[in-house]
Amino acid sequence: LEYQLASQMLKARSRAGLTQDAVAERMGTTKSAISRLESAGKKHAPSIATLQRYAQAVGCELQVKLVPQK
């Protein structure tokens, strides 16, 4: 799941034509913080609020859903 999210984040940033520096500036944070957010499999678990801020910075809407197991 972390790898899927990281991949979606990278694609969204790319579609928006933004660098990590630009996203960091829009979020009021650092490039290294954005790098950590976009790194899958690390020990960093971003909050929903942080993911919402990232989504807004790259021109997206964050959607979280629970899907019943099959």
mmCIF file as Biopython writes it, N, C-alpha, C and O atoms, coordinates in Angstrom:
data_model
#
loop_
_atom_site.group_PDB
_atom_site.id
_atom_site.type_symbol
_atom_site.label_atom_id
_atom_site.label_alt_id
_atom_site.label_comp_id
_atom_site.label_asym_id
_atom_site.label_entity_id
_atom_site.label_seq_id
_atom_site.pdbx_PDB_ins_code
_atom_site.Cartn_x
_atom_site.Cartn_y
_atom_site.Cartn_z
_atom_site.occupancy
_atom_site.B_iso_or_equiv
_atom_site.auth_seq_id
_atom_site.auth_asym_id
_atom_site.pdbx_PDB_model_num
ATOM 1   N N  . LEU A ? 1  ? 0.826   -1.200  0.000   1.0 0.0 1  A 1 
ATOM 2   C CA . LEU A ? 1  ? 0.000   0.000   0.000   1.0 0.0 1  A 1 
ATOM 3   C C  . LEU A ? 1  ? 0.868   1.261   0.000   1.0 0.0 1  A 1 
ATOM 4   O O  . LEU A ? 1  ? 0.560   2.236   -0.685  1.0 0.0 1  A 1 
ATOM 5   N N  . GLU A ? 2  ? 1.959   1.230   0.777   1.0 0.0 2  A 1 
ATOM 6   C CA . GLU A ? 2  ? 2.848   2.398   0.829   1.0 0.0 2  A 1 
ATOM 7   C C  . GLU A ? 2  ? 3.460   2.684   -0.539  1.0 0.0 2  A 1 
ATOM 8   O O  . GLU A ? 2  ? 3.601   3.842   -0.934  1.0 0.0 2  A 1 
ATOM 9   N N  . TYR A ? 3  ? 3.823   1.618   -1.262  1.0 0.0 3  A 1 
ATOM 10  C CA . TYR A ? 3  ? 4.423   1.801   -2.582  1.0 0.0 3  A 1 
ATOM 11  C C  . TYR A ? 3  ? 3.405   2.354   -3.570  1.0 0.0 3  A 1 
ATOM 12  O O  . TYR A ? 3  ? 3.758   3.170   -4.423  1.0 0.0 3  A 1 
ATOM 13  N N  . GLN A ? 4  ? 2.141   1.923   -3.471  1.0 0.0 4  A 1 
ATOM 14  C CA . GLN A ? 4  ? 1.094   2.438   -4.343  1.0 0.0 4  A 1 
ATOM 15  C C  . GLN A ? 4  ? 0.877   3.929   -4.087  1.0 0.0 4  A 1 
ATOM 16  O O  . GLN A ? 4  ? 0.750   4.721   -5.021  1.0 0.0 4  A 1 
ATOM 17  N N  . LEU A ? 5  ? 0.837   4.293   -2.816  1.0 0.0 5  A 1 
ATOM 18  C CA . LEU A ? 5  ? 0.640   5.696   -2.466  1.0 0.0 5  A 1 
ATOM 19  C C  . LEU A ? 5  ? 1.807   6.546   -2.959  1.0 0.0 5  A 1 
ATOM 20  O O  . LEU A ? 5  ? 1.601   7.613   -3.538  1.0 0.0 5  A 1 
ATOM 21  N N  . ALA A ? 6  ? 3.029   6.076   -2.731  1.0 0.0 6  A 1 
ATOM 22  C CA . ALA A ? 6  ? 4.212   6.826   -3.185  1.0 0.0 6  A 1 
ATOM 23  C C  . ALA A ? 6  ? 4.187   7.003   -4.697  1.0 0.0 6  A 1 
ATOM 24  O O  . ALA A ? 6  ? 4.505   8.079   -5.204  1.0 0.0 6  A 1 
ATOM 25  N N  . SER A ? 7  ? 3.812   5.962   -5.411  1.0 0.0 7  A 1 
ATOM 26  C CA . SER A ? 7  ? 3.736   6.033   -6.870  1.0 0.0 7  A 1 
ATOM 27  C C  . SER A ? 7  ? 2.689   7.056   -7.302  1.0 0.0 7  A 1 
ATOM 28  O O  . SER A ? 7  ? 2.928   7.834   -8.225  1.0 0.0 7  A 1 
ATOM 29  N N  . GLN A ? 8  ? 1.533   7.060   -6.644  1.0 0.0 8  A 1 
ATOM 30  C CA . GLN A ? 8  ? 0.489   8.023   -6.975  1.0 0.0 8  A 1 
ATOM 31  C C  . GLN A ? 8  ? 0.941   9.451   -6.690  1.0 0.0 8  A 1 
ATOM 32  O O  . GLN A ? 8  ? 0.641   10.374  -7.447  1.0 0.0 8  A 1 
ATOM 33  N N  . MET A ? 9  ? 1.663   9.618   -5.596  1.0 0.0 9  A 1 
ATOM 34  C CA . MET A ? 9  ? 2.155   10.954  -5.250  1.0 0.0 9  A 1 
ATOM 35  C C  . MET A ? 9  ? 3.130   11.457  -6.314  1.0 0.0 9  A 1 
ATOM 36  O O  . MET A ? 9  ? 3.044   12.607  -6.742  1.0 0.0 9  A 1 
ATOM 37  N N  . LEU A ? 10 ? 4.053   10.600  -6.738  1.0 0.0 10 A 1 
ATOM 38  C CA . LEU A ? 10 ? 5.027   10.996  -7.753  1.0 0.0 10 A 1 
ATOM 39  C C  . LEU A ? 10 ? 4.339   11.329  -9.074  1.0 0.0 10 A 1 
ATOM 40  O O  . LEU A ? 10 ? 4.705   12.298  -9.739  1.0 0.0 10 A 1 
ATOM 41  N N  . LYS A ? 11 ? 3.348   10.533  -9.452  1.0 0.0 11 A 1 
ATOM 42  C CA . LYS A ? 11 ? 2.620   10.793  -10.695 1.0 0.0 11 A 1 
ATOM 43  C C  . LYS A ? 11 ? 1.858   12.106  -10.617 1.0 0.0 11 A 1 
ATOM 44  O O  . LYS A ? 11 ? 1.839   12.872  -11.581 1.0 0.0 11 A 1 
ATOM 45  N N  . ALA A ? 12 ? 1.231   12.372  -9.477  1.0 0.0 12 A 1 
ATOM 46  C CA . ALA A ? 12 ? 0.473   13.614  -9.312  1.0 0.0 12 A 1 
ATOM 47  C C  . ALA A ? 12 ? 1.397   14.823  -9.387  1.0 0.0 12 A 1 
ATOM 48  O O  . ALA A ? 12 ? 1.063   15.829  -10.013 1.0 0.0 12 A 1 
ATOM 49  N N  . ARG A ? 13 ? 2.555   14.725  -8.749  1.0 0.0 13 A 1 
ATOM 50  C CA . ARG A ? 13 ? 3.507   15.844  -8.788  1.0 0.0 13 A 1 
ATOM 51  C C  . ARG A ? 13 ? 4.012   16.057  -10.212 1.0 0.0 13 A 1 
ATOM 52  O O  . ARG A ? 13 ? 4.161   17.191  -10.665 1.0 0.0 13 A 1 
ATOM 53  N N  . SER A ? 14 ? 4.273   14.952  -10.912 1.0 0.0 14 A 1 
ATOM 54  C CA . SER A ? 14 ? 4.731   15.044  -12.289 1.0 0.0 14 A 1 
ATOM 55  C C  . SER A ? 14 ? 3.671   15.664  -13.192 1.0 0.0 14 A 1 
ATOM 56  O O  . SER A ? 14 ? 3.983   16.522  -14.017 1.0 0.0 14 A 1 
ATOM 57  N N  . ARG A ? 15 ? 2.410   15.231  -13.039 1.0 0.0 15 A 1 
ATOM 58  C CA . ARG A ? 15 ? 1.308   15.806  -13.824 1.0 0.0 15 A 1 
ATOM 59  C C  . ARG A ? 15 ? 1.181   17.303  -13.572 1.0 0.0 15 A 1 
ATOM 60  O O  . ARG A ? 15 ? 0.863   18.072  -14.480 1.0 0.0 15 A 1 
ATOM 61  N N  . ALA A ? 16 ? 1.431   17.705  -12.334 1.0 0.0 16 A 1 
ATOM 62  C CA . ALA A ? 16 ? 1.343   19.126  -11.981 1.0 0.0 16 A 1 
ATOM 63  C C  . ALA A ? 16 ? 2.562   19.907  -12.467 1.0 0.0 16 A 1 
ATOM 64  O O  . ALA A ? 16 ? 2.574   21.137  -12.417 1.0 0.0 16 A 1 
ATOM 65  N N  . GLY A ? 17 ? 3.584   19.196  -12.936 1.0 0.0 17 A 1 
ATOM 66  C CA . GLY A ? 17 ? 4.787   19.857  -13.433 1.0 0.0 17 A 1 
ATOM 67  C C  . GLY A ? 17 ? 5.587   20.530  -12.334 1.0 0.0 17 A 1 
ATOM 68  O O  . GLY A ? 17 ? 6.213   21.567  -12.553 1.0 0.0 17 A 1 
ATOM 69  N N  . LEU A ? 18 ? 5.563   19.932  -11.148 1.0 0.0 18 A 1 
ATOM 70  C CA . LEU A ? 18 ? 6.224   20.538  -9.993  1.0 0.0 18 A 1 
ATOM 71  C C  . LEU A ? 18 ? 7.446   19.743  -9.555  1.0 0.0 18 A 1 
ATOM 72  O O  . LEU A ? 18 ? 7.503   18.522  -9.700  1.0 0.0 18 A 1 
ATOM 73  N N  . THR A ? 19 ? 8.411   20.458  -9.021  1.0 0.0 19 A 1 
ATOM 74  C CA . THR A ? 19 ? 9.571   19.823  -8.395  1.0 0.0 19 A 1 
ATOM 75  C C  . THR A ? 19 ? 9.266   19.613  -6.911  1.0 0.0 19 A 1 
ATOM 76  O O  . THR A ? 19 ? 8.290   20.145  -6.382  1.0 0.0 19 A 1 
ATOM 77  N N  . GLN A ? 20 ? 10.105  18.841  -6.264  1.0 0.0 20 A 1 
ATOM 78  C CA . GLN A ? 20 ? 9.961   18.678  -4.810  1.0 0.0 20 A 1 
ATOM 79  C C  . GLN A ? 20 ? 10.103  20.024  -4.118  1.0 0.0 20 A 1 
ATOM 80  O O  . GLN A ? 20 ? 9.398   20.294  -3.145  1.0 0.0 20 A 1 
ATOM 81  N N  . ASP A ? 21 ? 10.994  20.864  -4.600  1.0 0.0 21 A 1 
ATOM 82  C CA . ASP A ? 21 ? 11.170  22.202  -4.022  1.0 0.0 21 A 1 
ATOM 83  C C  . ASP A ? 21 ? 9.877   23.011  -4.117  1.0 0.0 21 A 1 
ATOM 84  O O  . ASP A ? 21 ? 9.489   23.682  -3.160  1.0 0.0 21 A 1 
ATOM 85  N N  . ALA A ? 22 ? 9.209   22.947  -5.275  1.0 0.0 22 A 1 
ATOM 86  C CA . ALA A ? 22 ? 7.976   23.716  -5.474  1.0 0.0 22 A 1 
ATOM 87  C C  . ALA A ? 22 ? 6.868   23.217  -4.553  1.0 0.0 22 A 1 
ATOM 88  O O  . ALA A ? 22 ? 6.131   24.015  -3.973  1.0 0.0 22 A 1 
ATOM 89  N N  . VAL A ? 23 ? 6.751   21.897  -4.421  1.0 0.0 23 A 1 
ATOM 90  C CA . VAL A ? 23 ? 5.731   21.341  -3.526  1.0 0.0 23 A 1 
ATOM 91  C C  . VAL A ? 23 ? 6.041   21.744  -2.092  1.0 0.0 23 A 1 
ATOM 92  O O  . VAL A ? 23 ? 5.142   22.119  -1.339  1.0 0.0 23 A 1 
ATOM 93  N N  . ALA A ? 24 ? 7.301   21.667  -1.720  1.0 0.0 24 A 1 
ATOM 94  C CA . ALA A ? 24 ? 7.708   22.053  -0.366  1.0 0.0 24 A 1 
ATOM 95  C C  . ALA A ? 24 ? 7.336   23.504  -0.083  1.0 0.0 24 A 1 
ATOM 96  O O  . ALA A ? 24 ? 6.832   23.825  0.993   1.0 0.0 24 A 1 
ATOM 97  N N  . GLU A ? 25 ? 7.587   24.372  -1.050  1.0 0.0 25 A 1 
ATOM 98  C CA . GLU A ? 25 ? 7.258   25.788  -0.866  1.0 0.0 25 A 1 
ATOM 99  C C  . GLU A ? 25 ? 5.752   25.966  -0.692  1.0 0.0 25 A 1 
ATOM 100 O O  . GLU A ? 25 ? 5.317   26.728  0.172   1.0 0.0 25 A 1 
ATOM 101 N N  . ARG A ? 26 ? 4.961   25.278  -1.496  1.0 0.0 26 A 1 
ATOM 102 C CA . ARG A ? 26 ? 3.500   25.381  -1.390  1.0 0.0 26 A 1 
ATOM 103 C C  . ARG A ? 26 ? 2.984   24.847  -0.053  1.0 0.0 26 A 1 
ATOM 104 O O  . ARG A ? 26 ? 1.973   25.321  0.465   1.0 0.0 26 A 1 
ATOM 105 N N  . MET A ? 27 ? 3.685   23.863  0.495   1.0 0.0 27 A 1 
ATOM 106 C CA . MET A ? 27 ? 3.257   23.264  1.765   1.0 0.0 27 A 1 
ATOM 107 C C  . MET A ? 27 ? 3.884   23.946  2.972   1.0 0.0 27 A 1 
ATOM 108 O O  . MET A ? 27 ? 3.491   23.684  4.109   1.0 0.0 27 A 1 
ATOM 109 N N  . GLY A ? 28 ? 4.854   24.818  2.731   1.0 0.0 28 A 1 
ATOM 110 C CA . GLY A ? 28 ? 5.539   25.475  3.831   1.0 0.0 28 A 1 
ATOM 111 C C  . GLY A ? 28 ? 6.458   24.541  4.583   1.0 0.0 28 A 1 
ATOM 112 O O  . GLY A ? 28 ? 6.548   24.587  5.810   1.0 0.0 28 A 1 
ATOM 113 N N  . THR A ? 29 ? 7.144   23.685  3.827   1.0 0.0 29 A 1 
ATOM 114 C CA . THR A ? 29 ? 8.054   22.720  4.437   1.0 0.0 29 A 1 
ATOM 115 C C  . THR A ? 29 ? 9.336   22.662  3.619   1.0 0.0 29 A 1 
ATOM 116 O O  . THR A ? 29 ? 9.596   23.552  2.809   1.0 0.0 29 A 1 
ATOM 117 N N  . THR A ? 30 ? 10.135  21.629  3.821   1.0 0.0 30 A 1 
ATOM 118 C CA . THR A ? 30 ? 11.424  21.509  3.131   1.0 0.0 30 A 1 
ATOM 119 C C  . THR A ? 30 ? 11.381  20.438  2.052   1.0 0.0 30 A 1 
ATOM 120 O O  . THR A ? 30 ? 10.519  19.559  2.057   1.0 0.0 30 A 1 
ATOM 121 N N  . LYS A ? 31 ? 12.321  20.528  1.135   1.0 0.0 31 A 1 
ATOM 122 C CA . LYS A ? 31 ? 12.446  19.519  0.087   1.0 0.0 31 A 1 
ATOM 123 C C  . LYS A ? 31 ? 12.693  18.150  0.703   1.0 0.0 31 A 1 
ATOM 124 O O  . LYS A ? 31 ? 12.156  17.152  0.223   1.0 0.0 31 A 1 
ATOM 125 N N  . SER A ? 32 ? 13.492  18.088  1.756   1.0 0.0 32 A 1 
ATOM 126 C CA . SER A ? 32 ? 13.783  16.793  2.378   1.0 0.0 32 A 1 
ATOM 127 C C  . SER A ? 32 ? 12.525  16.168  2.978   1.0 0.0 32 A 1 
ATOM 128 O O  . SER A ? 32 ? 12.377  14.946  2.979   1.0 0.0 32 A 1 
ATOM 129 N N  . ALA A ? 33 ? 11.620  17.004  3.486   1.0 0.0 33 A 1 
ATOM 130 C CA . ALA A ? 33 ? 10.354  16.484  4.019   1.0 0.0 33 A 1 
ATOM 131 C C  . ALA A ? 33 ? 9.512   15.894  2.893   1.0 0.0 33 A 1 
ATOM 132 O O  . ALA A ? 33 ? 8.866   14.863  3.079   1.0 0.0 33 A 1 
ATOM 133 N N  . ILE A ? 34 ? 9.514   16.539  1.727   1.0 0.0 34 A 1 
ATOM 134 C CA . ILE A ? 34 ? 8.771   16.022  0.577   1.0 0.0 34 A 1 
ATOM 135 C C  . ILE A ? 34 ? 9.406   14.721  0.099   1.0 0.0 34 A 1 
ATOM 136 O O  . ILE A ? 34 ? 8.703   13.777  -0.262  1.0 0.0 34 A 1 
ATOM 137 N N  . SER A ? 35 ? 10.708  14.674  0.097   1.0 0.0 35 A 1 
ATOM 138 C CA . SER A ? 35 ? 11.409  13.451  -0.290  1.0 0.0 35 A 1 
ATOM 139 C C  . SER A ? 35 ? 11.015  12.289  0.622   1.0 0.0 35 A 1 
ATOM 140 O O  . SER A ? 35 ? 10.782  11.175  0.152   1.0 0.0 35 A 1 
ATOM 141 N N  . ARG A ? 36 ? 10.942  12.552  1.916   1.0 0.0 36 A 1 
ATOM 142 C CA . ARG A ? 36 ? 10.514  11.505  2.855   1.0 0.0 36 A 1 
ATOM 143 C C  . ARG A ? 36 ? 9.078   11.073  2.586   1.0 0.0 36 A 1 
ATOM 144 O O  . ARG A ? 36 ? 8.767   9.883   2.632   1.0 0.0 36 A 1 
ATOM 145 N N  . LEU A ? 37 ? 8.200   12.038  2.306   1.0 0.0 37 A 1 
ATOM 146 C CA . LEU A ? 37 ? 6.802   11.710  2.009   1.0 0.0 37 A 1 
ATOM 147 C C  . LEU A ? 37 ? 6.691   10.798  0.789   1.0 0.0 37 A 1 
ATOM 148 O O  . LEU A ? 37 ? 5.873   9.878   0.762   1.0 0.0 37 A 1 
ATOM 149 N N  . GLU A ? 38 ? 7.519   11.061  -0.212  1.0 0.0 38 A 1 
ATOM 150 C CA . GLU A ? 38 ? 7.440   10.312  -1.463  1.0 0.0 38 A 1 
ATOM 151 C C  . GLU A ? 38 ? 8.231   9.014   -1.444  1.0 0.0 38 A 1 
ATOM 152 O O  . GLU A ? 38 ? 8.238   8.280   -2.432  1.0 0.0 38 A 1 
ATOM 153 N N  . SER A ? 39 ? 8.893   8.725   -0.340  1.0 0.0 39 A 1 
ATOM 154 C CA . SER A ? 39 ? 9.690   7.499   -0.222  1.0 0.0 39 A 1 
ATOM 155 C C  . SER A ? 39 ? 8.839   6.385   0.365   1.0 0.0 39 A 1 
ATOM 156 O O  . SER A ? 39 ? 8.357   6.490   1.493   1.0 0.0 39 A 1 
ATOM 157 N N  . ALA A ? 40 ? 8.661   5.341   -0.388  1.0 0.0 40 A 1 
ATOM 158 C CA . ALA A ? 40 ? 7.864   4.201   0.079   1.0 0.0 40 A 1 
ATOM 159 C C  . ALA A ? 40 ? 8.714   3.259   0.909   1.0 0.0 40 A 1 
ATOM 160 O O  . ALA A ? 40 ? 9.918   3.122   0.693   1.0 0.0 40 A 1 
ATOM 161 N N  . GLY A ? 41 ? 8.065   2.617   1.858   1.0 0.0 41 A 1 
ATOM 162 C CA . GLY A ? 41 ? 8.733   1.581   2.627   1.0 0.0 41 A 1 
ATOM 163 C C  . GLY A ? 41 ? 9.611   2.077   3.754   1.0 0.0 41 A 1 
ATOM 164 O O  . GLY A ? 41 ? 10.236  1.277   4.451   1.0 0.0 41 A 1 
ATOM 165 N N  . LYS A ? 42 ? 9.667   3.350   3.940   1.0 0.0 42 A 1 
ATOM 166 C CA . LYS A ? 42 ? 10.466  3.891   5.035   1.0 0.0 42 A 1 
ATOM 167 C C  . LYS A ? 42 ? 9.642   3.883   6.315   1.0 0.0 42 A 1 
ATOM 168 O O  . LYS A ? 42 ? 8.471   3.503   6.294   1.0 0.0 42 A 1 
ATOM 169 N N  . LYS A ? 43 ? 10.229  4.290   7.411   1.0 0.0 43 A 1 
ATOM 170 C CA . LYS A ? 43 ? 9.537   4.275   8.692   1.0 0.0 43 A 1 
ATOM 171 C C  . LYS A ? 43 ? 8.714   5.532   8.937   1.0 0.0 43 A 1 
ATOM 172 O O  . LYS A ? 43 ? 8.266   5.781   10.057  1.0 0.0 43 A 1 
ATOM 173 N N  . HIS A ? 44 ? 8.521   6.313   7.899   1.0 0.0 44 A 1 
ATOM 174 C CA . HIS A ? 44 ? 7.754   7.547   8.026   1.0 0.0 44 A 1 
ATOM 175 C C  . HIS A ? 44 ? 6.306   7.275   7.636   1.0 0.0 44 A 1 
ATOM 176 O O  . HIS A ? 44 ? 6.040   6.818   6.524   1.0 0.0 44 A 1 
ATOM 177 N N  . ALA A ? 45 ? 5.377   7.548   8.532   1.0 0.0 45 A 1 
ATOM 178 C CA . ALA A ? 45 ? 3.951   7.371   8.259   1.0 0.0 45 A 1 
ATOM 179 C C  . ALA A ? 45 ? 3.278   8.737   8.342   1.0 0.0 45 A 1 
ATOM 180 O O  . ALA A ? 45 ? 2.985   9.216   9.438   1.0 0.0 45 A 1 
ATOM 181 N N  . PRO A ? 46 ? 3.028   9.371   7.191   1.0 0.0 46 A 1 
ATOM 182 C CA . PRO A ? 46 ? 2.437   10.713  7.209   1.0 0.0 46 A 1 
ATOM 183 C C  . PRO A ? 46 ? 1.004   10.701  7.712   1.0 0.0 46 A 1 
ATOM 184 O O  . PRO A ? 46 ? 0.282   9.719   7.541   1.0 0.0 46 A 1 
ATOM 185 N N  . SER A ? 47 ? 0.606   11.787  8.327   1.0 0.0 47 A 1 
ATOM 186 C CA . SER A ? 47 ? -0.766  11.925  8.805   1.0 0.0 47 A 1 
ATOM 187 C C  . SER A ? 47 ? -1.692  12.211  7.626   1.0 0.0 47 A 1 
ATOM 188 O O  . SER A ? 47 ? -1.243  12.594  6.546   1.0 0.0 47 A 1 
ATOM 189 N N  . ILE A ? 48 ? -2.982  12.019  7.848   1.0 0.0 48 A 1 
ATOM 190 C CA . ILE A ? 48 ? -3.979  12.352  6.828   1.0 0.0 48 A 1 
ATOM 191 C C  . ILE A ? 48 ? -3.890  13.843  6.501   1.0 0.0 48 A 1 
ATOM 192 O O  . ILE A ? 48 ? -4.005  14.229  5.338   1.0 0.0 48 A 1 
ATOM 193 N N  . ALA A ? 49 ? -3.687  14.674  7.506   1.0 0.0 49 A 1 
ATOM 194 C CA . ALA A ? 49 ? -3.581  16.115  7.282   1.0 0.0 49 A 1 
ATOM 195 C C  . ALA A ? 49 ? -2.406  16.443  6.354   1.0 0.0 49 A 1 
ATOM 196 O O  . ALA A ? 49 ? -2.531  17.290  5.469   1.0 0.0 49 A 1 
ATOM 197 N N  . THR A ? 50 ? -1.287  15.783  6.553   1.0 0.0 50 A 1 
ATOM 198 C CA . THR A ? 50 ? -0.122  16.012  5.694   1.0 0.0 50 A 1 
ATOM 199 C C  . THR A ? 50 ? -0.403  15.552  4.277   1.0 0.0 50 A 1 
ATOM 200 O O  . THR A ? 50 ? -0.042  16.234  3.318   1.0 0.0 50 A 1 
ATOM 201 N N  . LEU A ? 51 ? -1.043  14.403  4.138   1.0 0.0 51 A 1 
ATOM 202 C CA . LEU A ? 51 ? -1.385  13.912  2.804   1.0 0.0 51 A 1 
ATOM 203 C C  . LEU A ? 51 ? -2.375  14.850  2.115   1.0 0.0 51 A 1 
ATOM 204 O O  . LEU A ? 51 ? -2.298  15.047  0.902   1.0 0.0 51 A 1 
ATOM 205 N N  . GLN A ? 52 ? -3.301  15.430  2.878   1.0 0.0 52 A 1 
ATOM 206 C CA . GLN A ? 52 ? -4.244  16.407  2.307   1.0 0.0 52 A 1 
ATOM 207 C C  . GLN A ? 52 ? -3.507  17.648  1.820   1.0 0.0 52 A 1 
ATOM 208 O O  . GLN A ? 52 ? -3.804  18.168  0.744   1.0 0.0 52 A 1 
ATOM 209 N N  . ARG A ? 53 ? -2.555  18.120  2.603   1.0 0.0 53 A 1 
ATOM 210 C CA . ARG A ? 53 ? -1.774  19.300  2.205   1.0 0.0 53 A 1 
ATOM 211 C C  . ARG A ? 53 ? -0.967  19.003  0.942   1.0 0.0 53 A 1 
ATOM 212 O O  . ARG A ? 53 ? -0.875  19.843  0.047   1.0 0.0 53 A 1 
ATOM 213 N N  . TYR A ? 54 ? -0.380  17.800  0.872   1.0 0.0 54 A 1 
ATOM 214 C CA . TYR A ? 54 ? 0.382   17.401  -0.317  1.0 0.0 54 A 1 
ATOM 215 C C  . TYR A ? 54 ? -0.550  17.367  -1.529  1.0 0.0 54 A 1 
ATOM 216 O O  . TYR A ? 54 ? -0.228  17.917  -2.583  1.0 0.0 54 A 1 
ATOM 217 N N  . ALA A ? 55 ? -1.702  16.722  -1.374  1.0 0.0 55 A 1 
ATOM 218 C CA . ALA A ? 55 ? -2.658  16.624  -2.477  1.0 0.0 55 A 1 
ATOM 219 C C  . ALA A ? 55 ? -3.043  18.011  -2.980  1.0 0.0 55 A 1 
ATOM 220 O O  . ALA A ? 55 ? -3.063  18.251  -4.187  1.0 0.0 55 A 1 
ATOM 221 N N  . GLN A ? 56 ? -3.343  18.908  -2.078  1.0 0.0 56 A 1 
ATOM 222 C CA . GLN A ? 56 ? -3.713  20.264  -2.459  1.0 0.0 56 A 1 
ATOM 223 C C  . GLN A ? 56 ? -2.562  20.954  -3.186  1.0 0.0 56 A 1 
ATOM 224 O O  . GLN A ? 56 ? -2.783  21.663  -4.168  1.0 0.0 56 A 1 
ATOM 225 N N  . ALA A ? 57 ? -1.343  20.749  -2.710  1.0 0.0 57 A 1 
ATOM 226 C CA . ALA A ? 57 ? -0.169  21.391  -3.314  1.0 0.0 57 A 1 
ATOM 227 C C  . ALA A ? 57 ? 0.055   20.943  -4.756  1.0 0.0 57 A 1 
ATOM 228 O O  . ALA A ? 57 ? 0.571   21.709  -5.569  1.0 0.0 57 A 1 
ATOM 229 N N  . VAL A ? 58 ? -0.333  19.697  -5.079  1.0 0.0 58 A 1 
ATOM 230 C CA . VAL A ? 58 ? -0.142  19.188  -6.444  1.0 0.0 58 A 1 
ATOM 231 C C  . VAL A ? 58 ? -1.442  19.224  -7.251  1.0 0.0 58 A 1 
ATOM 232 O O  . VAL A ? 58 ? -1.525  18.630  -8.326  1.0 0.0 58 A 1 
ATOM 233 N N  . GLY A ? 59 ? -2.449  19.920  -6.732  1.0 0.0 59 A 1 
ATOM 234 C CA . GLY A ? 59 ? -3.689  20.099  -7.474  1.0 0.0 59 A 1 
ATOM 235 C C  . GLY A ? 59 ? -4.601  18.888  -7.480  1.0 0.0 59 A 1 
ATOM 236 O O  . GLY A ? 59 ? -5.316  18.647  -8.453  1.0 0.0 59 A 1 
ATOM 237 N N  . CYS A ? 60 ? -4.577  18.128  -6.398  1.0 0.0 60 A 1 
ATOM 238 C CA . CYS A ? 60 ? -5.406  16.929  -6.301  1.0 0.0 60 A 1 
ATOM 239 C C  . CYS A ? 60 ? -6.286  16.990  -5.052  1.0 0.0 60 A 1 
ATOM 240 O O  . CYS A ? 60 ? -6.150  17.874  -4.205  1.0 0.0 60 A 1 
ATOM 241 N N  . GLU A ? 61 ? -7.179  16.028  -4.975  1.0 0.0 61 A 1 
ATOM 242 C CA . GLU A ? 61 ? -8.028  15.839  -3.806  1.0 0.0 61 A 1 
ATOM 243 C C  . GLU A ? 61 ? -7.682  14.476  -3.219  1.0 0.0 61 A 1 
ATOM 244 O O  . GLU A ? 61 ? -7.617  13.484  -3.946  1.0 0.0 61 A 1 
ATOM 245 N N  . LEU A ? 62 ? -7.465  14.422  -1.929  1.0 0.0 62 A 1 
ATOM 246 C CA . LEU A ? 62 ? -7.168  13.153  -1.271  1.0 0.0 62 A 1 
ATOM 247 C C  . LEU A ? 62 ? -8.471  12.426  -0.996  1.0 0.0 62 A 1 
ATOM 248 O O  . LEU A ? 62 ? -9.415  13.007  -0.461  1.0 0.0 62 A 1 
ATOM 249 N N  . GLN A ? 63 ? -8.519  11.154  -1.363  1.0 0.0 63 A 1 
ATOM 250 C CA . GLN A ? 63 ? -9.673  10.311  -1.063  1.0 0.0 63 A 1 
ATOM 251 C C  . GLN A ? 63 ? -9.173  9.071   -0.342  1.0 0.0 63 A 1 
ATOM 252 O O  . GLN A ? 63 ? -8.249  8.399   -0.801  1.0 0.0 63 A 1 
ATOM 253 N N  . VAL A ? 64 ? -9.789  8.777   0.785   1.0 0.0 64 A 1 
ATOM 254 C CA . VAL A ? 64 ? -9.456  7.580   1.552   1.0 0.0 64 A 1 
ATOM 255 C C  . VAL A ? 64 ? -10.728 6.768   1.666   1.0 0.0 64 A 1 
ATOM 256 O O  . VAL A ? 64 ? -11.782 7.311   1.998   1.0 0.0 64 A 1 
ATOM 257 N N  . LYS A ? 65 ? -10.647 5.483   1.397   1.0 0.0 65 A 1 
ATOM 258 C CA . LYS A ? 65 ? -11.847 4.662   1.491   1.0 0.0 65 A 1 
ATOM 259 C C  . LYS A ? 65 ? -11.510 3.290   2.029   1.0 0.0 65 A 1 
ATOM 260 O O  . LYS A ? 65 ? -10.401 2.785   1.859   1.0 0.0 65 A 1 
ATOM 261 N N  . LEU A ? 66 ? -12.497 2.699   2.684   1.0 0.0 66 A 1 
ATOM 262 C CA . LEU A ? 66 ? -12.387 1.342   3.166   1.0 0.0 66 A 1 
ATOM 263 C C  . LEU A ? 66 ? -13.192 0.457   2.218   1.0 0.0 66 A 1 
ATOM 264 O O  . LEU A ? 66 ? -14.355 0.740   1.930   1.0 0.0 66 A 1 
ATOM 265 N N  . VAL A ? 67 ? -12.570 -0.605  1.742   1.0 0.0 67 A 1 
ATOM 266 C CA . VAL A ? 67 ? -13.206 -1.500  0.807   1.0 0.0 67 A 1 
ATOM 267 C C  . VAL A ? 67 ? -13.397 -2.852  1.481   1.0 0.0 67 A 1 
ATOM 268 O O  . VAL A ? 67 ? -12.435 -3.418  2.000   1.0 0.0 67 A 1 
ATOM 269 N N  . PRO A ? 68 ? -14.626 -3.385  1.484   1.0 0.0 68 A 1 
ATOM 270 C CA . PRO A ? 68 ? -14.853 -4.679  2.133   1.0 0.0 68 A 1 
ATOM 271 C C  . PRO A ? 68 ? -13.948 -5.761  1.531   1.0 0.0 68 A 1 
ATOM 272 O O  . PRO A ? 68 ? -13.715 -5.789  0.323   1.0 0.0 68 A 1 
ATOM 273 N N  . GLN A ? 69 ? -13.456 -6.627  2.372   1.0 0.0 69 A 1 
ATOM 274 C CA . GLN A ? 69 ? -12.637 -7.735  1.917   1.0 0.0 69 A 1 
ATOM 275 C C  . GLN A ? 69 ? -13.493 -8.745  1.171   1.0 0.0 69 A 1 
ATOM 276 O O  . GLN A ? 69 ? -14.680 -8.900  1.459   1.0 0.0 69 A 1 
ATOM 277 N N  . LYS A ? 70 ? -12.899 -9.417  0.230   1.0 0.0 70 A 1 
ATOM 278 C CA . LYS A ? 70 ? -13.638 -10.416 -0.549  1.0 0.0 70 A 1 
ATOM 279 C C  . LYS A ? 70 ? -13.670 -11.742 0.162   1.0 0.0 70 A 1 
ATOM 280 O O  . LYS A ? 70 ? -14.250 -12.702 -0.347  1.0 0.0 70 A 1 
#
